[in-house]
mmCIF file of C-alpha atoms in Angstrom:
data_model
loop_
_atom_site.group_PDB
_atom_site.id
_atom_site.type_symbol
_atom_site.label_atom_id
_atom_site.label_comp_id
_atom_site.label_asym_id
_atom_site.label_seq_id
_atom_site.Cartn_x
_atom_site.Cartn_y
_atom_site.Cartn_z
ATOM 1 C CA MET A 24 39.433 11.288 129.659
ATOM 2 C CA THR A 25 38.652 9.306 132.843
ATOM 3 C CA HIS A 26 40.205 10.734 136.066
ATOM 4 C CA GLU A 27 40.191 10.284 139.687
ATOM 5 C CA LEU A 28 42.366 11.718 142.718
ATOM 6 C CA ARG A 29 43.925 9.784 145.155
ATOM 7 C CA ILE A 30 43.770 11.830 148.746
ATOM 8 C CA ALA A 31 46.683 11.132 151.416
ATOM 9 C CA VAL A 32 46.528 13.069 154.767
ATOM 10 C CA ALA A 33 49.412 12.653 157.534
ATOM 11 C CA THR A 34 48.993 14.855 160.267
ATOM 12 C CA ASP A 35 52.017 15.608 163.759
ATOM 13 C CA PRO A 36 51.968 18.071 166.588
ATOM 14 C CA GLY A 37 55.831 17.688 165.923
ATOM 15 C CA LEU A 38 58.652 17.071 169.055
ATOM 16 C CA VAL A 39 57.672 20.155 170.779
ATOM 17 C CA ARG A 40 54.213 21.379 171.028
ATOM 18 C CA GLU A 41 51.985 19.391 172.997
ATOM 19 C CA HIS A 42 48.771 20.317 170.867
ATOM 20 C CA ASN A 43 48.478 20.114 167.596
ATOM 21 C CA GLU A 44 46.533 23.172 166.156
ATOM 22 C CA ASP A 45 46.754 22.836 162.594
ATOM 23 C CA SER A 46 43.027 21.122 161.266
ATOM 24 C CA VAL A 47 43.131 19.579 157.920
ATOM 25 C CA TYR A 48 40.060 18.234 156.111
ATOM 26 C CA VAL A 49 39.215 16.000 152.932
ATOM 27 C CA ARG A 50 36.849 14.529 150.659
ATOM 28 C CA ALA A 51 36.392 13.941 146.777
ATOM 29 C CA ASP A 52 36.442 17.955 145.398
ATOM 30 C CA LEU A 53 37.911 19.115 148.503
ATOM 31 C CA GLN A 54 41.419 19.620 150.129
ATOM 32 C CA ALA A 55 41.596 21.893 152.848
ATOM 33 C CA VAL A 56 45.197 22.898 155.444
ATOM 34 C CA ALA A 57 44.318 25.326 158.564
ATOM 35 C CA ASP A 58 47.510 26.372 160.658
ATOM 36 C CA GLY A 59 45.784 28.195 163.979
ATOM 37 C CA MET A 60 47.222 30.654 165.999
ATOM 38 C CA GLY A 61 46.574 32.091 168.846
ATOM 39 C CA GLY A 62 47.722 29.864 171.441
ATOM 40 C CA HIS A 63 46.846 26.110 171.595
ATOM 41 C CA GLU A 64 43.350 26.274 172.909
ATOM 42 C CA HIS A 65 42.562 29.066 170.621
ATOM 43 C CA GLY A 66 44.505 28.074 167.524
ATOM 44 C CA GLU A 67 42.869 24.866 167.471
ATOM 45 C CA LEU A 68 39.646 26.217 168.063
ATOM 46 C CA ALA A 69 40.326 28.755 165.108
ATOM 47 C CA SER A 70 41.567 26.263 162.401
ATOM 48 C CA ALA A 71 38.515 23.726 163.059
ATOM 49 C CA ILE A 72 35.995 26.665 162.219
ATOM 50 C CA ALA A 73 37.691 26.819 159.102
ATOM 51 C CA VAL A 74 37.473 22.707 158.199
ATOM 52 C CA ASP A 75 34.256 23.169 159.828
ATOM 53 C CA VAL A 76 32.772 25.627 157.175
ATOM 54 C CA LEU A 77 33.873 23.673 154.540
ATOM 55 C CA ALA A 78 33.012 20.128 155.616
ATOM 56 C CA ASN A 79 29.486 21.996 155.314
ATOM 57 C CA TRP A 80 30.413 23.144 152.400
ATOM 58 C CA GLN A 81 29.802 23.354 148.384
ATOM 59 C CA GLY A 82 30.981 25.667 145.690
ATOM 60 C CA ASP A 83 32.202 29.135 145.286
ATOM 61 C CA LEU A 84 35.219 29.022 148.167
ATOM 62 C CA GLY A 85 35.617 32.785 147.781
ATOM 63 C CA PRO A 86 31.875 32.943 150.101
ATOM 64 C CA ALA A 87 32.821 29.927 152.421
ATOM 65 C CA VAL A 88 36.506 31.708 153.032
ATOM 66 C CA ALA A 89 33.849 34.779 154.767
ATOM 67 C CA GLU A 90 31.864 32.578 156.673
ATOM 68 C CA ILE A 91 35.155 31.331 158.080
ATOM 69 C CA ALA A 92 35.743 34.854 159.089
ATOM 70 C CA ARG A 93 31.860 35.176 160.206
ATOM 71 C CA ARG A 94 32.297 32.247 162.622
ATOM 72 C CA LEU A 95 35.491 33.163 164.128
ATOM 73 C CA ASP A 96 34.038 36.584 164.561
ATOM 74 C CA ASP A 97 31.325 35.062 166.723
ATOM 75 C CA GLU A 98 33.215 32.400 168.177
ATOM 76 C CA ALA A 99 36.215 32.884 168.770
ATOM 77 C CA PRO A 100 37.946 35.087 170.993
ATOM 78 C CA GLN A 101 39.864 38.152 169.664
ATOM 79 C CA GLY A 102 42.863 37.861 167.955
ATOM 80 C CA THR A 103 42.944 34.390 167.391
ATOM 81 C CA GLY A 104 42.924 33.262 163.378
ATOM 82 C CA THR A 105 43.760 30.685 161.318
ATOM 83 C CA THR A 106 45.570 29.996 158.021
ATOM 84 C CA LEU A 107 44.129 28.183 154.993
ATOM 85 C CA THR A 108 45.159 26.992 152.089
ATOM 86 C CA ALA A 109 42.075 24.455 149.900
ATOM 87 C CA MET A 110 41.487 23.003 146.544
ATOM 88 C CA ARG A 111 37.945 23.105 145.507
ATOM 89 C CA TRP A 112 37.244 20.523 142.149
ATOM 90 C CA GLU A 113 35.639 20.788 138.931
ATOM 91 C CA GLY A 114 36.671 17.280 136.505
ATOM 92 C CA LEU A 115 39.964 18.875 136.365
ATOM 93 C CA ALA A 116 40.154 22.201 137.629
ATOM 94 C CA PHE A 117 39.803 23.637 141.075
ATOM 95 C CA GLN A 118 39.854 26.553 142.808
ATOM 96 C CA LEU A 119 42.847 27.621 144.640
ATOM 97 C CA ALA A 120 41.485 30.010 147.963
ATOM 98 C CA HIS A 121 44.704 30.391 150.740
ATOM 99 C CA VAL A 122 45.072 33.188 153.030
ATOM 100 C CA GLY A 123 48.692 33.171 154.750
ATOM 101 C CA ASP A 124 51.428 30.836 155.164
ATOM 102 C CA SER A 125 50.412 27.144 155.077
ATOM 103 C CA ARG A 126 51.308 26.091 151.333
ATOM 104 C CA ALA A 127 50.138 24.587 147.761
ATOM 105 C CA TYR A 128 52.303 22.874 145.367
ATOM 106 C CA VAL A 129 52.820 21.158 142.018
ATOM 107 C CA LEU A 130 54.976 18.553 141.192
ATOM 108 C CA ARG A 131 54.860 17.990 136.668
ATOM 109 C CA GLU A 132 57.185 15.850 134.950
ATOM 110 C CA GLY A 133 59.949 16.872 137.602
ATOM 111 C CA GLU A 134 59.496 20.083 138.033
ATOM 112 C CA LEU A 135 57.983 20.990 142.381
ATOM 113 C CA ARG A 136 56.268 24.176 142.224
ATOM 114 C CA GLN A 137 54.208 26.793 144.377
ATOM 115 C CA LEU A 138 51.529 27.744 143.441
ATOM 116 C CA SER A 139 50.142 29.683 146.572
ATOM 117 C CA HIS A 140 52.511 33.143 147.917
ATOM 118 C CA ASP A 141 53.492 33.389 151.243
ATOM 119 C CA HIS A 142 51.558 36.376 153.268
ATOM 120 C CA THR A 143 54.410 36.786 155.737
ATOM 121 C CA MET A 144 57.222 39.185 156.965
ATOM 122 C CA VAL A 145 59.978 38.082 155.106
ATOM 123 C CA GLN A 146 57.807 37.427 151.525
ATOM 124 C CA ALA A 147 57.054 40.519 151.551
ATOM 125 C CA LEU A 148 60.815 41.381 151.617
ATOM 126 C CA VAL A 149 61.755 39.544 148.984
ATOM 127 C CA ASP A 150 59.197 40.136 147.105
ATOM 128 C CA ALA A 151 60.627 43.795 147.602
ATOM 129 C CA GLY A 152 64.380 42.889 146.451
ATOM 130 C CA ARG A 153 65.619 43.467 150.376
ATOM 131 C CA LEU A 154 66.006 39.408 151.023
ATOM 132 C CA THR A 155 66.639 36.322 148.320
ATOM 133 C CA PRO A 156 64.675 33.576 148.731
ATOM 134 C CA GLU A 157 67.586 32.189 150.754
ATOM 135 C CA GLU A 158 68.318 34.790 153.156
ATOM 136 C CA ALA A 159 63.803 34.001 153.432
ATOM 137 C CA ALA A 160 64.978 30.557 153.763
ATOM 138 C CA GLY A 161 66.263 31.281 157.401
ATOM 139 C CA HIS A 162 65.321 34.645 158.671
ATOM 140 C CA PRO A 163 63.985 33.972 161.896
ATOM 141 C CA ARG A 164 60.999 36.303 161.650
ATOM 142 C CA ARG A 165 60.149 33.329 158.813
ATOM 143 C CA ALA A 166 57.084 32.258 160.763
ATOM 144 C CA TYR A 167 55.400 36.404 161.461
ATOM 145 C CA VAL A 168 52.571 35.747 158.975
ATOM 146 C CA LEU A 169 50.513 38.779 157.393
ATOM 147 C CA ARG A 170 47.425 38.047 156.494
ATOM 148 C CA ALA A 171 44.988 35.613 157.785
ATOM 149 C CA LEU A 172 41.457 34.596 159.000
ATOM 150 C CA GLN A 173 41.719 35.842 162.120
ATOM 151 C CA SER A 174 38.016 36.740 164.545
ATOM 152 C CA GLY A 175 38.165 41.122 164.543
ATOM 153 C CA ASN A 176 40.302 41.481 161.278
ATOM 154 C CA SER A 177 40.852 38.698 158.623
ATOM 155 C CA HIS A 178 41.711 39.703 155.516
ATOM 156 C CA GLU A 179 41.187 38.006 152.099
ATOM 157 C CA PRO A 180 41.860 35.428 150.679
ATOM 158 C CA ASP A 181 44.009 34.841 146.905
ATOM 159 C CA LEU A 182 41.581 33.005 144.841
ATOM 160 C CA SER A 183 43.118 31.332 141.486
ATOM 161 C CA TRP A 184 42.037 28.733 139.262
ATOM 162 C CA HIS A 185 44.233 25.787 138.132
ATOM 163 C CA GLN A 186 44.378 23.544 135.263
ATOM 164 C CA ALA A 187 45.790 19.994 136.654
ATOM 165 C CA HIS A 188 47.390 17.286 133.900
ATOM 166 C CA LEU A 189 47.307 13.322 133.853
ATOM 167 C CA ASP A 190 49.909 12.179 137.086
ATOM 168 C CA ASP A 191 50.370 15.510 139.016
ATOM 169 C CA ARG A 192 50.800 15.469 142.027
ATOM 170 C CA TYR A 193 49.291 18.196 144.891
ATOM 171 C CA LEU A 194 50.849 18.979 147.868
ATOM 172 C CA LEU A 195 49.153 21.469 150.807
ATOM 173 C CA CYS A 196 51.338 22.217 153.452
ATOM 174 C CA SER A 197 51.210 23.702 157.355
ATOM 175 C CA ASP A 198 54.438 26.057 157.801
ATOM 176 C CA GLY A 199 55.702 22.668 160.072
ATOM 177 C CA LEU A 200 56.552 20.782 157.326
ATOM 178 C CA THR A 201 58.695 24.328 154.953
ATOM 179 C CA ASP A 202 59.977 26.657 157.715
ATOM 180 C CA TYR A 203 62.128 22.983 159.044
ATOM 181 C CA THR A 204 63.633 21.109 155.287
ATOM 182 C CA ASP A 205 65.002 21.708 152.841
ATOM 183 C CA LEU A 206 62.918 21.802 149.873
ATOM 184 C CA ARG A 207 64.865 20.019 147.942
ATOM 185 C CA ASP A 208 64.433 17.086 150.532
ATOM 186 C CA VAL A 209 60.737 17.373 149.787
ATOM 187 C CA HIS A 210 61.102 17.332 146.205
ATOM 188 C CA GLU A 211 63.018 14.380 146.642
ATOM 189 C CA ILE A 212 60.489 12.132 148.464
ATOM 190 C CA LEU A 213 57.650 13.356 146.173
ATOM 191 C CA MET A 214 59.881 12.319 143.490
ATOM 192 C CA SER A 215 60.390 9.239 144.852
ATOM 193 C CA THR A 216 57.687 7.439 147.263
ATOM 194 C CA GLU A 217 54.739 6.732 144.849
ATOM 195 C CA ASP A 218 52.564 5.577 147.413
ATOM 196 C CA GLY A 219 50.804 9.505 148.991
ATOM 197 C CA THR A 220 50.416 8.106 152.782
ATOM 198 C CA GLU A 221 53.289 6.584 153.154
ATOM 199 C CA ALA A 222 54.980 9.995 151.236
ATOM 200 C CA ALA A 223 53.180 11.935 153.618
ATOM 201 C CA TRP A 224 54.507 10.115 157.072
ATOM 202 C CA GLN A 225 58.162 10.842 155.254
ATOM 203 C CA LEU A 226 57.604 14.261 155.245
ATOM 204 C CA ILE A 227 56.354 14.552 157.869
ATOM 205 C CA ALA A 228 59.626 12.440 159.249
ATOM 206 C CA LEU A 229 61.625 14.513 157.626
ATOM 207 C CA ALA A 230 60.535 17.988 159.989
ATOM 208 C CA ASN A 231 60.663 16.291 163.059
ATOM 209 C CA GLY A 232 63.961 14.923 161.782
ATOM 210 C CA ASN A 233 64.836 18.994 161.869
ATOM 211 C CA GLY A 234 63.664 18.869 165.245
ATOM 212 C CA GLY A 235 60.292 19.260 165.045
ATOM 213 C CA PRO A 236 59.157 22.293 166.222
ATOM 214 C CA ASP A 237 55.520 22.583 164.607
ATOM 215 C CA ASN A 238 52.734 20.858 164.172
ATOM 216 C CA ILE A 239 52.930 19.267 160.508
ATOM 217 C CA THR A 240 49.940 18.542 158.167
ATOM 218 C CA CYS A 241 50.625 17.704 154.889
ATOM 219 C CA VAL A 242 48.003 16.175 152.047
ATOM 220 C CA ILE A 243 48.982 14.601 148.895
ATOM 221 C CA THR A 244 46.671 14.395 146.430
ATOM 222 C CA ASP A 245 47.706 11.886 142.780
ATOM 223 C CA VAL A 246 45.963 13.002 139.978
ATOM 224 C CA VAL A 247 45.909 9.491 137.912
ATOM 225 C CA ARG A 248 43.513 8.007 134.962
ATOM 226 C CA GLN A 249 40.895 5.663 136.401
ATOM 227 C CA ASN A 250 41.506 2.531 138.073
ATOM 228 C CA LYS A 251 44.648 2.607 137.506
ATOM 229 C CA LYS A 252 47.173 1.394 140.430
ATOM 230 C CA TRP A 253 49.114 3.475 142.642
ATOM 231 C CA TRP A 254 52.268 1.418 141.261
ATOM 232 C CA GLN A 255 51.967 2.167 137.436
ATOM 233 C CA ARG A 256 51.756 5.766 138.019
#
C-alpha cells in the first residue's frame, strides 16, 4: 500500500542554557538528532559536523558514522563529541543508527516503545540489575554517557533494521526531553495530538515546564497512507 512520511521538527535551547548544542537534520528518507558535548562552541561544532555529513550522505549509515568520526578527529578539539540517533528509510523499512543517549521511540497501536538503547552509566547499571528503571530516571548521573562520537575516541554505533507499519508514529529526541519529563506524559501527547508539529512543540513545552535545564530537540515522523490528511489517521 502506498505510504508517505510526514515529518515535524522542533528544537529549543531550554530555559537555562544560552546556546543550543543540539543539531537536527531531516529529509524524506532520513531523520537525525545529534546532541553535542564539550562546551557550547565545541558541542555545537560536533553536532553540526554530524548532520553535515548526513546531509551529503546516501546509503548505509555505518560508513556515515565512520565519516563523522573521521571529521571530528580532523576538525574538532580533543574530547569534543556528540550523540547521534538517525533513521534511514527504504520503503517501509528503516535503518536505525544510534550512539549515546538521544533516543528513538515508536508509537504503535497505542503502545510507546523505545527502539534505541541508552549508552549511559545508569543504563549499564540497569542492565546489570543494580538499578531499577525508576531509580535510573532520577539518578544524579543519568546524563553520563559511556559511548559517543568523540574527537580522538569515537565508539561504534548500534545499527539495526526495523519494519514500519502504517499509522506508526516515530519520535527521535535529545535527552533534554527524556531526562526531564515523565514518559507517561510524552506518551499522552503523542497519542492525543494528531498534528506532528504541534505535538513536537508540546513536548518541548513539557520539558520547559519542568525547568528546561537542557536543550530539547524532537523529530516526529508519521507513517500514513499517501494523500491521507492528518485528521483522518
